[in-house]
Short mmCIF file of C-alpha atoms and ligand atoms in Angstrom, two decimals:
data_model
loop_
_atom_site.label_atom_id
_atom_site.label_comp_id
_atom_site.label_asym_id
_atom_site.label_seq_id
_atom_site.Cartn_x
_atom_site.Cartn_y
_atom_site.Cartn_z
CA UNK A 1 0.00 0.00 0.00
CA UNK A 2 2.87 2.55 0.62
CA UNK A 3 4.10 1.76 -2.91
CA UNK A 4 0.72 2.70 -4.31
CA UNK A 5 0.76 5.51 -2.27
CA UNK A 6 4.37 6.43 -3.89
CA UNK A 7 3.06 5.96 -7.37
CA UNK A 8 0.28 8.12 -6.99
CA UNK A 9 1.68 11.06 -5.19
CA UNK A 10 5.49 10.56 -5.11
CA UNK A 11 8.60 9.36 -3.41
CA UNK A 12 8.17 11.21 -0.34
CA UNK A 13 7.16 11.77 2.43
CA UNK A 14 6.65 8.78 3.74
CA UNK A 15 3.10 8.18 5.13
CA UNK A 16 0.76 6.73 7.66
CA UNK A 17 -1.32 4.14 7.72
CA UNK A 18 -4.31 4.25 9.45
CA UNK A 19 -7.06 1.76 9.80
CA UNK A 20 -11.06 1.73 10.64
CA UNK A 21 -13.14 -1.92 10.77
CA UNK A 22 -16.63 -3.23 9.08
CA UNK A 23 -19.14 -4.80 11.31
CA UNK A 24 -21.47 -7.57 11.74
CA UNK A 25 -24.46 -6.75 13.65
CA UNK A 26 -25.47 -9.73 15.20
CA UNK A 27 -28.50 -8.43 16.64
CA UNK A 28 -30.24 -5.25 17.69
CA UNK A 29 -31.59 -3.80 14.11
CA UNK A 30 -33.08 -0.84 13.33
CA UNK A 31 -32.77 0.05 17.27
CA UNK A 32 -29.72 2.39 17.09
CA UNK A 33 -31.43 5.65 15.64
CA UNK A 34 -34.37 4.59 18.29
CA UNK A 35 -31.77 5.06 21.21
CA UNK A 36 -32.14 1.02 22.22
CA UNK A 37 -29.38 -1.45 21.90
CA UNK A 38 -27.55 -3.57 19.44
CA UNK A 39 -25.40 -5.96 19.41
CA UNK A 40 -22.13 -6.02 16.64
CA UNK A 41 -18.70 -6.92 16.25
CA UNK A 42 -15.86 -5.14 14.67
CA UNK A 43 -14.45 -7.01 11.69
CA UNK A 44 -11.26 -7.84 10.21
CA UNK A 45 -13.19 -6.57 6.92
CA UNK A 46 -11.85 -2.86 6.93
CA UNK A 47 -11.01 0.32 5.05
CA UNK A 48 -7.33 1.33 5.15
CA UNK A 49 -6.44 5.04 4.39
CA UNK A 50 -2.66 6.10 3.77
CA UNK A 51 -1.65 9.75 4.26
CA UNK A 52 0.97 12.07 4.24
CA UNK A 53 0.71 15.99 4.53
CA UNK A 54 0.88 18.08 0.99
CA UNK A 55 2.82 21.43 1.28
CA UNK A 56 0.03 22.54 -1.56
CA UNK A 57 -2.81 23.38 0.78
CA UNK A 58 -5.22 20.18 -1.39
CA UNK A 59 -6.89 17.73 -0.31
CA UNK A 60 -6.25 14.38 -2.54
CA UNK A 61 -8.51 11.57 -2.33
CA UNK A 62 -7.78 8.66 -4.22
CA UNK A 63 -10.28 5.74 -4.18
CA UNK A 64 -8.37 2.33 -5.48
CA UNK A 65 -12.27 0.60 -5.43
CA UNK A 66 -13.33 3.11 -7.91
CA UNK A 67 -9.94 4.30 -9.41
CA UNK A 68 -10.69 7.84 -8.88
CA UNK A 69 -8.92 10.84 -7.65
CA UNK A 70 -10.89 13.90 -6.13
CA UNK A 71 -8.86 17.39 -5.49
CA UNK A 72 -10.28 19.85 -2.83
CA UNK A 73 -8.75 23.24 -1.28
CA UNK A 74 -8.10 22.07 2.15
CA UNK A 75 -8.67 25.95 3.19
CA UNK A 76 -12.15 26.19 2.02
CA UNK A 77 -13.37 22.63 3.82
CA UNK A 78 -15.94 24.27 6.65
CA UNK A 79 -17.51 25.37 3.89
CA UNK A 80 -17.99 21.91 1.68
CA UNK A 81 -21.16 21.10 0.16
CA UNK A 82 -22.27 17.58 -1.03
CA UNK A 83 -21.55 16.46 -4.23
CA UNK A 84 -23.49 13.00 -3.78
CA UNK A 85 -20.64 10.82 -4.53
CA UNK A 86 -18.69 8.78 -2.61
CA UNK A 87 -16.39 11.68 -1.68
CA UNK A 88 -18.94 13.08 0.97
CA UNK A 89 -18.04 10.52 3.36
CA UNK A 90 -14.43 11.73 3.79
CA UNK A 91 -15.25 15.63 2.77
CA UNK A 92 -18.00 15.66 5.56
CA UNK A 93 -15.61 14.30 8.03
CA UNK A 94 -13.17 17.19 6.97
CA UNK A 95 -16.06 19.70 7.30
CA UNK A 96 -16.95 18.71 11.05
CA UNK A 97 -13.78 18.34 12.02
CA UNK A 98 -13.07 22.27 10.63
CA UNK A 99 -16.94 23.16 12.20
CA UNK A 100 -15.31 21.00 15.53
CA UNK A 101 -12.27 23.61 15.93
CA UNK A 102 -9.93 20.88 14.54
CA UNK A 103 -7.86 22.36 11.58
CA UNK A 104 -7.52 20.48 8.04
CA UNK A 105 -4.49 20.98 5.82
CA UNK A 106 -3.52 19.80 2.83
CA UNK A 107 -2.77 15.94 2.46
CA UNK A 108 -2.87 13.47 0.14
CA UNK A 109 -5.13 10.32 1.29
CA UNK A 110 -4.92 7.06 -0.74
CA UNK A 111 -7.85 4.13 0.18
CA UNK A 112 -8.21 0.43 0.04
CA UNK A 113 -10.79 -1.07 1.43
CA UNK A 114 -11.85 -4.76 1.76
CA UNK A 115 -15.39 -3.82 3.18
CA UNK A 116 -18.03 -4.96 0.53
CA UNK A 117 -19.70 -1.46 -0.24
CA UNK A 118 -23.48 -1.24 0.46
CA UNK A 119 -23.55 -4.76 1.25
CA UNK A 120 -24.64 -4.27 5.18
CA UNK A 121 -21.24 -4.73 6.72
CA UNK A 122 -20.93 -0.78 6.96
CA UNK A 123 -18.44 0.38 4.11
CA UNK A 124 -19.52 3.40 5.20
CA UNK A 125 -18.59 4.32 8.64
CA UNK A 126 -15.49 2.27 7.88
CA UNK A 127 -14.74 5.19 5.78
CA UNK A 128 -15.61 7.65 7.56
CA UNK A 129 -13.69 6.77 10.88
CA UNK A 130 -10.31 5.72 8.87
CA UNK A 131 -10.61 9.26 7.10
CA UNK A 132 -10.50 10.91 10.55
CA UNK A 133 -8.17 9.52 11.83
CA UNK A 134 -6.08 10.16 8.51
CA UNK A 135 -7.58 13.83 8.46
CA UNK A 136 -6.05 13.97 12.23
CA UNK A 137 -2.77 12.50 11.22
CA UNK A 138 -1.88 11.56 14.87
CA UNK A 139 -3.60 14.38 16.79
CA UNK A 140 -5.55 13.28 20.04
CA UNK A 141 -9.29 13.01 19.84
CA UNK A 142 -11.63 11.39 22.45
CA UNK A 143 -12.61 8.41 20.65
CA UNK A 144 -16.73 9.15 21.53
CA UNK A 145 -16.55 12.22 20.26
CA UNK A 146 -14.77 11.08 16.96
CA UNK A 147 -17.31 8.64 16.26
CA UNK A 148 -20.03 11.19 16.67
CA UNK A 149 -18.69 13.05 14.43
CA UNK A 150 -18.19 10.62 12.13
CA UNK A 151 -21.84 10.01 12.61
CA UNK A 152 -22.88 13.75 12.35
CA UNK A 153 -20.93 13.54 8.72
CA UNK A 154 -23.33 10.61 7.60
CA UNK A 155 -26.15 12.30 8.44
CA UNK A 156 -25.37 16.08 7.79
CA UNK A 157 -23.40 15.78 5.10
CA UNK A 158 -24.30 12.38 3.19
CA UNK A 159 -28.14 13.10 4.38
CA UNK A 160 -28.44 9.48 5.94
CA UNK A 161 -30.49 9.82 9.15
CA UNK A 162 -28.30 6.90 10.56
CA UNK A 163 -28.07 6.13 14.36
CA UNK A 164 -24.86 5.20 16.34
CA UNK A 165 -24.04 1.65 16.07
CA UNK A 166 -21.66 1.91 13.02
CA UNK A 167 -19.35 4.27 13.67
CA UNK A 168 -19.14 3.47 17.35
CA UNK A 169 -18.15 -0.26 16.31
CA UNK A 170 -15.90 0.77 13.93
CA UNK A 171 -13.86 3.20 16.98
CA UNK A 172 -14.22 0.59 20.23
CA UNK A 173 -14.31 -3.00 18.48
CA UNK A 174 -12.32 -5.53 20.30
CA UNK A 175 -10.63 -9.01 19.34
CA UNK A 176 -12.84 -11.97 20.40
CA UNK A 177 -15.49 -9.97 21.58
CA UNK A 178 -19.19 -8.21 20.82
CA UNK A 179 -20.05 -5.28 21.84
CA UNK A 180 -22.92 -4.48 23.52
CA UNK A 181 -24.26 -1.11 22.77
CA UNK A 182 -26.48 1.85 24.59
CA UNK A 183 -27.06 4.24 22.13
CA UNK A 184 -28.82 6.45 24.19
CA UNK A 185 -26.06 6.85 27.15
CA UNK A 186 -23.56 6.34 24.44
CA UNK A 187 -21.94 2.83 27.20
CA UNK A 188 -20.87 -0.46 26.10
CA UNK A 189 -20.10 -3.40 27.49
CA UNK A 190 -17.51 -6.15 26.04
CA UNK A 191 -19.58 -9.92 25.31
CA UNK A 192 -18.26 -13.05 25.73
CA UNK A 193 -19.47 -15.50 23.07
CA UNK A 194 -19.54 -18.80 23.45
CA UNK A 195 -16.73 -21.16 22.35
CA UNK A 196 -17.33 -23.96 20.02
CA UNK A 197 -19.41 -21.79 17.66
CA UNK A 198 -18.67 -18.85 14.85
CA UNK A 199 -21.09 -16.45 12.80
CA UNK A 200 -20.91 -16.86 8.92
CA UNK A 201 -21.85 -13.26 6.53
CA UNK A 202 -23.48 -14.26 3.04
CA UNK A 203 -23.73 -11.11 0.70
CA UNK A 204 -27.02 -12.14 -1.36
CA UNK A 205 -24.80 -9.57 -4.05
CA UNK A 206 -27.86 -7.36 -4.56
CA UNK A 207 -28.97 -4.00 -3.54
CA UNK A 208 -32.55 -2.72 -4.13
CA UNK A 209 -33.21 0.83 -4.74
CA UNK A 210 -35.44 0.69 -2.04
CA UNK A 211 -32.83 0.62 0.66
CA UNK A 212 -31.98 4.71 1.12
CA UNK A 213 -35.72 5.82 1.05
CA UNK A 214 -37.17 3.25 3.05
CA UNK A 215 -34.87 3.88 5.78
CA UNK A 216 -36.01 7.35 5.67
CA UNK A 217 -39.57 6.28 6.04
CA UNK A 218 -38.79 3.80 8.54
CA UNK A 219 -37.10 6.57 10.77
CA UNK A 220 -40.38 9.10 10.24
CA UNK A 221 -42.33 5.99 11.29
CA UNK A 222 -40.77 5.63 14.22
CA UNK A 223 -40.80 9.11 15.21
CA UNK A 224 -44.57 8.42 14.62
CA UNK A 225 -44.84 5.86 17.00
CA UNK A 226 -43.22 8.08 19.49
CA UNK A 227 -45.63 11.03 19.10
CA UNK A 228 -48.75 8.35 19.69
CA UNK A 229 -47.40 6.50 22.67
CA UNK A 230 -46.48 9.94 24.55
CA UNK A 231 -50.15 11.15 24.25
CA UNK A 232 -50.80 7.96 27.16
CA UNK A 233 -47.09 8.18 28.28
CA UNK A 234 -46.06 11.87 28.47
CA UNK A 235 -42.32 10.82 29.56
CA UNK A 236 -41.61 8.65 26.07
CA UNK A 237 -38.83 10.36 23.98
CA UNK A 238 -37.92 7.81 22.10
CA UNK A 239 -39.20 4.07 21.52
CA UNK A 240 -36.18 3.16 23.39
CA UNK A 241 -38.31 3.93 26.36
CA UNK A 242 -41.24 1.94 25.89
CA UNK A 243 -41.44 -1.64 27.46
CA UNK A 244 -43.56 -4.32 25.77
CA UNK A 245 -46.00 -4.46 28.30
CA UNK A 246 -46.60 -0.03 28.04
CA UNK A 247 -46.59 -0.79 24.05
CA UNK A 248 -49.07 -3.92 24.40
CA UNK A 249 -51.26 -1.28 26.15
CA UNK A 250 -51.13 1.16 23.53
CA UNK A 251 -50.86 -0.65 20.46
CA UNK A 252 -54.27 -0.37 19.49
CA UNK A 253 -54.39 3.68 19.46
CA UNK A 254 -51.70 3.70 16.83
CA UNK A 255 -52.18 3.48 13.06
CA UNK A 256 -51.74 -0.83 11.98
CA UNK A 257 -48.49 0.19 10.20
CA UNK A 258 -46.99 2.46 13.08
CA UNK A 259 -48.18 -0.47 15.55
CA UNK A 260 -45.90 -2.82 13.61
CA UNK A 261 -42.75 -0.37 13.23
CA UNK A 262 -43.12 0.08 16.91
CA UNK A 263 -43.51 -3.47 17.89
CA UNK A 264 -40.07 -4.64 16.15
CA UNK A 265 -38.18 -2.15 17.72
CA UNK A 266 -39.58 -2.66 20.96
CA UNK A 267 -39.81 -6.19 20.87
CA UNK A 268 -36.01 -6.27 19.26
CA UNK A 269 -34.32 -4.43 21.96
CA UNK A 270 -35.75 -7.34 24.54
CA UNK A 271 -34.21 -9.95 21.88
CA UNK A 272 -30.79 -8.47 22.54
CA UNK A 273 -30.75 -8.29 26.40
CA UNK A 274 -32.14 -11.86 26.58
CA UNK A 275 -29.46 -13.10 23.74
CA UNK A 276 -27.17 -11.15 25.66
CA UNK A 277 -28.04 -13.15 28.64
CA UNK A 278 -27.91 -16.67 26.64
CA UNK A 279 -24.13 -15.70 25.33
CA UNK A 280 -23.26 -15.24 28.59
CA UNK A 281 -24.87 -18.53 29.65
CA UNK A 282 -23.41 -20.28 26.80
CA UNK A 283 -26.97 -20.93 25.61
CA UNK A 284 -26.31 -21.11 21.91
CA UNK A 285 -29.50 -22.72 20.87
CA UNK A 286 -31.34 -19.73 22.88
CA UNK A 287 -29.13 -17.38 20.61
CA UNK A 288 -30.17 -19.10 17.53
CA UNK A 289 -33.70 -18.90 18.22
CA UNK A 290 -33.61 -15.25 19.02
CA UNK A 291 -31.79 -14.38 15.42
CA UNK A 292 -34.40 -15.89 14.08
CA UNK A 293 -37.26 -14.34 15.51
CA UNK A 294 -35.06 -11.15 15.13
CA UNK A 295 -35.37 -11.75 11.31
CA UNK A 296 -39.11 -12.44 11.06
CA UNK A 297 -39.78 -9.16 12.82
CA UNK A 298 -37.75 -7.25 10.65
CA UNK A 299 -39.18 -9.73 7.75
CA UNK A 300 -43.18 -9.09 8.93
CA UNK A 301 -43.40 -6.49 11.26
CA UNK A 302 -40.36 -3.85 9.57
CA UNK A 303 -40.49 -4.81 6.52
CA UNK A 304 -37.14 -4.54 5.52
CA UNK A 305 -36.21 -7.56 4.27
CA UNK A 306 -36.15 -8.99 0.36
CA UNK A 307 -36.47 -12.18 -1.36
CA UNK A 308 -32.96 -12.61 -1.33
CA UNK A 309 -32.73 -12.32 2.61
CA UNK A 310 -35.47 -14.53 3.15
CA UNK A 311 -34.29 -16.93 0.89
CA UNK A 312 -30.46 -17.06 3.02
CA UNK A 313 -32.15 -17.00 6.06
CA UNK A 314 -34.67 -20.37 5.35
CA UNK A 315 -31.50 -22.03 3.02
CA UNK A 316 -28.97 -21.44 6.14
CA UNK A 317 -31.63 -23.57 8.71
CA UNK A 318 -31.35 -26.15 6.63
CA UNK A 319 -28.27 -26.56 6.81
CA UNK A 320 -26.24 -29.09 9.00
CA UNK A 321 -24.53 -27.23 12.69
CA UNK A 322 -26.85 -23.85 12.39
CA UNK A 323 -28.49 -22.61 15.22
CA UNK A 324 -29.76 -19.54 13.71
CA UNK A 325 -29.82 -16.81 10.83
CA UNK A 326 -30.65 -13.31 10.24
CA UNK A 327 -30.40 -10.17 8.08
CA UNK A 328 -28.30 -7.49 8.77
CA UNK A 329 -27.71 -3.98 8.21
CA UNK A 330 -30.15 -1.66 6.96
CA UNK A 331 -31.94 -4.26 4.59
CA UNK A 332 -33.55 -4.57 0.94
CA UNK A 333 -30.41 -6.47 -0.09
CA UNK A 334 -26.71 -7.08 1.81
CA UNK A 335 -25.96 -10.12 4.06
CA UNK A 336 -27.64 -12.37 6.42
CA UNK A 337 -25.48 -13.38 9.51
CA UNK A 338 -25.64 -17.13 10.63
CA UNK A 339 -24.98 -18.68 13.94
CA UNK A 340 -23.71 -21.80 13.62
CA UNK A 341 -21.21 -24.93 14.98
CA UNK A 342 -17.28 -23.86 14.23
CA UNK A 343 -16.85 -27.72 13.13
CA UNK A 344 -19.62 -27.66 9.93
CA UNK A 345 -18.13 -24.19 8.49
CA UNK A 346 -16.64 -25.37 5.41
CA UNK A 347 -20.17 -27.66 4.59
CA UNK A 348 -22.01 -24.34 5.48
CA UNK A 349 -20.17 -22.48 3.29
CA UNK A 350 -20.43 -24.90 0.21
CA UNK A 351 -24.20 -25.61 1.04
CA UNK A 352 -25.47 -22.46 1.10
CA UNK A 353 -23.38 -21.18 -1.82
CA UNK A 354 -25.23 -24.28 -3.60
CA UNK A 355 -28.58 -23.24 -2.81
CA UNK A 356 -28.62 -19.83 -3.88
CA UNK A 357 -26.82 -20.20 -6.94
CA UNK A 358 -29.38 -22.86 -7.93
CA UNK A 359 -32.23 -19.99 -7.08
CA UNK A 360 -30.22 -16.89 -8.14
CA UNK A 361 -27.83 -17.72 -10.57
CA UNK A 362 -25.27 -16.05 -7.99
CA UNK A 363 -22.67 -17.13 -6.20
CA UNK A 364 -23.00 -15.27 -3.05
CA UNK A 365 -19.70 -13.89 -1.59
CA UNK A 366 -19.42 -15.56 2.11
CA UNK A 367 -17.37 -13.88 5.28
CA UNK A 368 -16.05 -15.41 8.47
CA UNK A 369 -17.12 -13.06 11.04
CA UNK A 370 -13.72 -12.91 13.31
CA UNK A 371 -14.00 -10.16 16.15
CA UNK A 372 -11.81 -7.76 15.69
CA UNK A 373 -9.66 -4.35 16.94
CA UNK A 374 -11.39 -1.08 16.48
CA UNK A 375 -9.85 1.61 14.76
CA UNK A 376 -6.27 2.73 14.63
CA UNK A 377 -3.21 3.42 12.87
CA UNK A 378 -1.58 0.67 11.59
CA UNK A 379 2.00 -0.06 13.06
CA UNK A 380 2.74 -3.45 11.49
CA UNK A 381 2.45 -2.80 7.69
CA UNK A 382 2.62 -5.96 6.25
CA UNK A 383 -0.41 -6.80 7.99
CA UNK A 384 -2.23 -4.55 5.41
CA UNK A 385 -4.02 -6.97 2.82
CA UNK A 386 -2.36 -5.88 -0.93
CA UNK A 387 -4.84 -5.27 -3.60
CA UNK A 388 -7.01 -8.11 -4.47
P1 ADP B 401 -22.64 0.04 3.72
O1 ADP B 401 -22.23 1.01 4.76
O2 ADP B 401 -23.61 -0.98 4.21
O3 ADP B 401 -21.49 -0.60 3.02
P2 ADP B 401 -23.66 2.45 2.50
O4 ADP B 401 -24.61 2.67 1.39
O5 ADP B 401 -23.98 3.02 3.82
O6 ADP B 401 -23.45 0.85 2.60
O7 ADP B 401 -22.21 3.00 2.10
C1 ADP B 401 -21.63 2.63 0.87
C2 ADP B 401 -21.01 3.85 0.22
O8 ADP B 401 -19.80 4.22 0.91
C3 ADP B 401 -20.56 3.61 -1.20
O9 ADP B 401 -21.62 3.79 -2.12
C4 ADP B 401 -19.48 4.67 -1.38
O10 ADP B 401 -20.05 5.93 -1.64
C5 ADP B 401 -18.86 4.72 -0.01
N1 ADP B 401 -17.65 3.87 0.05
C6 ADP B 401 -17.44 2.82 0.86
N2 ADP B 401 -16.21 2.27 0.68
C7 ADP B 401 -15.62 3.01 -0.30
C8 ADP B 401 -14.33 2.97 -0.95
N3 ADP B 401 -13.40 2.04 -0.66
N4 ADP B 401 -14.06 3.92 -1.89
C9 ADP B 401 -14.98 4.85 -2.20
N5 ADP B 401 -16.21 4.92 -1.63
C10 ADP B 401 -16.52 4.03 -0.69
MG1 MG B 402 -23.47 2.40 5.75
#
């Protein structure tokens, strides 16, 4: 990667590496932006940024995914507007970082990433969390507040109402462990998971339109649900606050639609405590179960899942050693995440590739689901994966 980065910008200086991780939300979906919990882990998936200074006063952004290089006046970055490409992510990091008090000079920034974009394993905030911590170039920064920011540029900047969960991942992963998540009081707490047992990411390879929009509605829903509930519970904010018992009391003064938004999220933050409790326990089939009921919500009650999903999530129970399967990420398209016996991987991986090729014609790309480190700059170069 440093001899890209030499190619592209010249022999010197010499820069930095610096390094941001995917995720793999194993449950706790759609619940971030409603101030609940979730439940991911930082991958070894992630998006690696090299930078040096430029004496020029530019910002250079080179993407090696889409071969493109992007030029902006480092001086006039507090003032960026979005150009709706893939640029915004690391320009609206720049901005809030100016808007933040943190200056932004010139540099030249070169990217490889091995996150699948807009596959559910959060490209995204992978990008935007290496790019500040290129943009900062060493500089301290309090790592909640950097992925707040990051999250601020997401939805300020890209216009993607998005809660919490990714960027936060992305900054305080940890090896071998999930994370559990309060995205109102912004805690976490590290999760044992069970030995004897590893989660599997299929990519169905597709995308719908759908995805951007309906996450937008899904959010205005939400709020929806709030405004209804407080008219009986005045101190509701968010659906974060609602138990199932209050909502089972109030379900029938909201529109059908709202009722169902509502129930998944309340119903999905339970799922998370209780599978929280069954890691802990070592209760794997208890786990299982609650992925699955985790995807019907989202499948019934949300509505955020596709054909494609579905199809995983039935294929994967089929299959020999699995204890459970769900979609995750946003939805209309991405990856399912499987629970499942460490021993009947490989026949996992091979049966499942079988199944939906025979319905799809697609071989679906498939991800071991390691937990990893959180962000950081990247000491040990030759751990950096070369171009594939
Ligand atoms: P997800 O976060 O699930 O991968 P998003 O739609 O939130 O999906 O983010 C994907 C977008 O992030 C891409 O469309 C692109 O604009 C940007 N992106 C991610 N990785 C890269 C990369 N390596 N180079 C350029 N843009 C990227
Ligand atoms: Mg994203």
């Amino acid at each position: 990667m440093i001899g890209a980065f030499h190619q592209r910008f010249g022999p010197t200086p010499q820069p930095r590496v610096f390094r941001a991780p995917g995720r793999v939300n194993l449950i706790g979906e759609h619940t971030d932006y409603n101030l609940g919990f979730v439940l991911p882990v930082a991958l070894d998936l992630a998006t690696y940024i090299a930078a040096a200074p430029s004496p020029d006063g530019k910002l250079r952004i080179y993407s090696e995914d889409r071969q493109q290089l992007r030029e902006f006046d480092a001086s006039s970055l507090g003032a960026a507007e979005p150009t709706h490409e893939w640029t915004d992510y690391p320009v609206g990091v720049a901005r809030e970082l100016v808007r933040a008090g943190v200056p932004v000079a010139g540099a030249n920034l070169l990217i490889r990433s091995t996150v699948p974009d807009g596959a559910g394993l959060s490209s995204s905030a992978a990008l935007e969390v290496s790019s500040a911590l290129a943009l900062l170039a060493g500089r301290e920064f309090d790592p909640l507040e950097l992925a707040k920011l990051c999250q601020r540029a997401e939805r300020n900047f890209v216009g993607m109402p998005c809660g919490i969960m990714d960027q936060y991942i992305s900054v305080f992963g940890r090896a071998h462990s999930a994370v559990e998540i309060d995205c109102r009081n912004f805690g976490h707490r590290l999760v044992n998971l069970p030995g004897g047992i590893t989660f599997i990411a299929v990519n169905t390879m597709v995308k719908h339109a759908l995805s951007g929009s309906a996450y937008r509605d899904r959010v205005r829903e939400c709020a929806a649900a709030v405004e209804g509930i407080a008219t009986v519970f005045p101190d509701v904010r968010s659906l974060r606050d609602v138990s199932p018992e209050q909502f089972a009391g109030v379900a029938s003064r909201l529109p059908e639609v709202v009722a169902r938004r509502a129930r998944h999220v309340v119903t999905e933050d339970a799922r998370v405590n209780r599978f929280v409790e069954a890691s802990t326990l070592g209760d794997v089939a208890g786990m299982g179960k609650l992925m699955l009921e985790s995807h019907r919500s989202l499948q019934h009650d949300y509505e955020v899942s596709c054909a494609e999903l579905d199809f995983l999530v039935d294929a994967a129970l089929a299959l020999d050693g699995v204890y459970g399967s769900r979609m995750t990420g946003g939805g209309f398209g991405g990856c399912t995440v499987t629970l499942l016996r460490s021993d009947a991987a490989a026949s996992f991986r091979a049966g499942v590739a079988r199944a939906y090729h025979q319905q799809y014609g697609v071989t679906p790309r498939i991800y071991s689901c390691e937990p990893s480190e959180g962000a950081g700059e990247v000491k040990k170069l030759e751990t950096i994966p070369s171009l594939a």
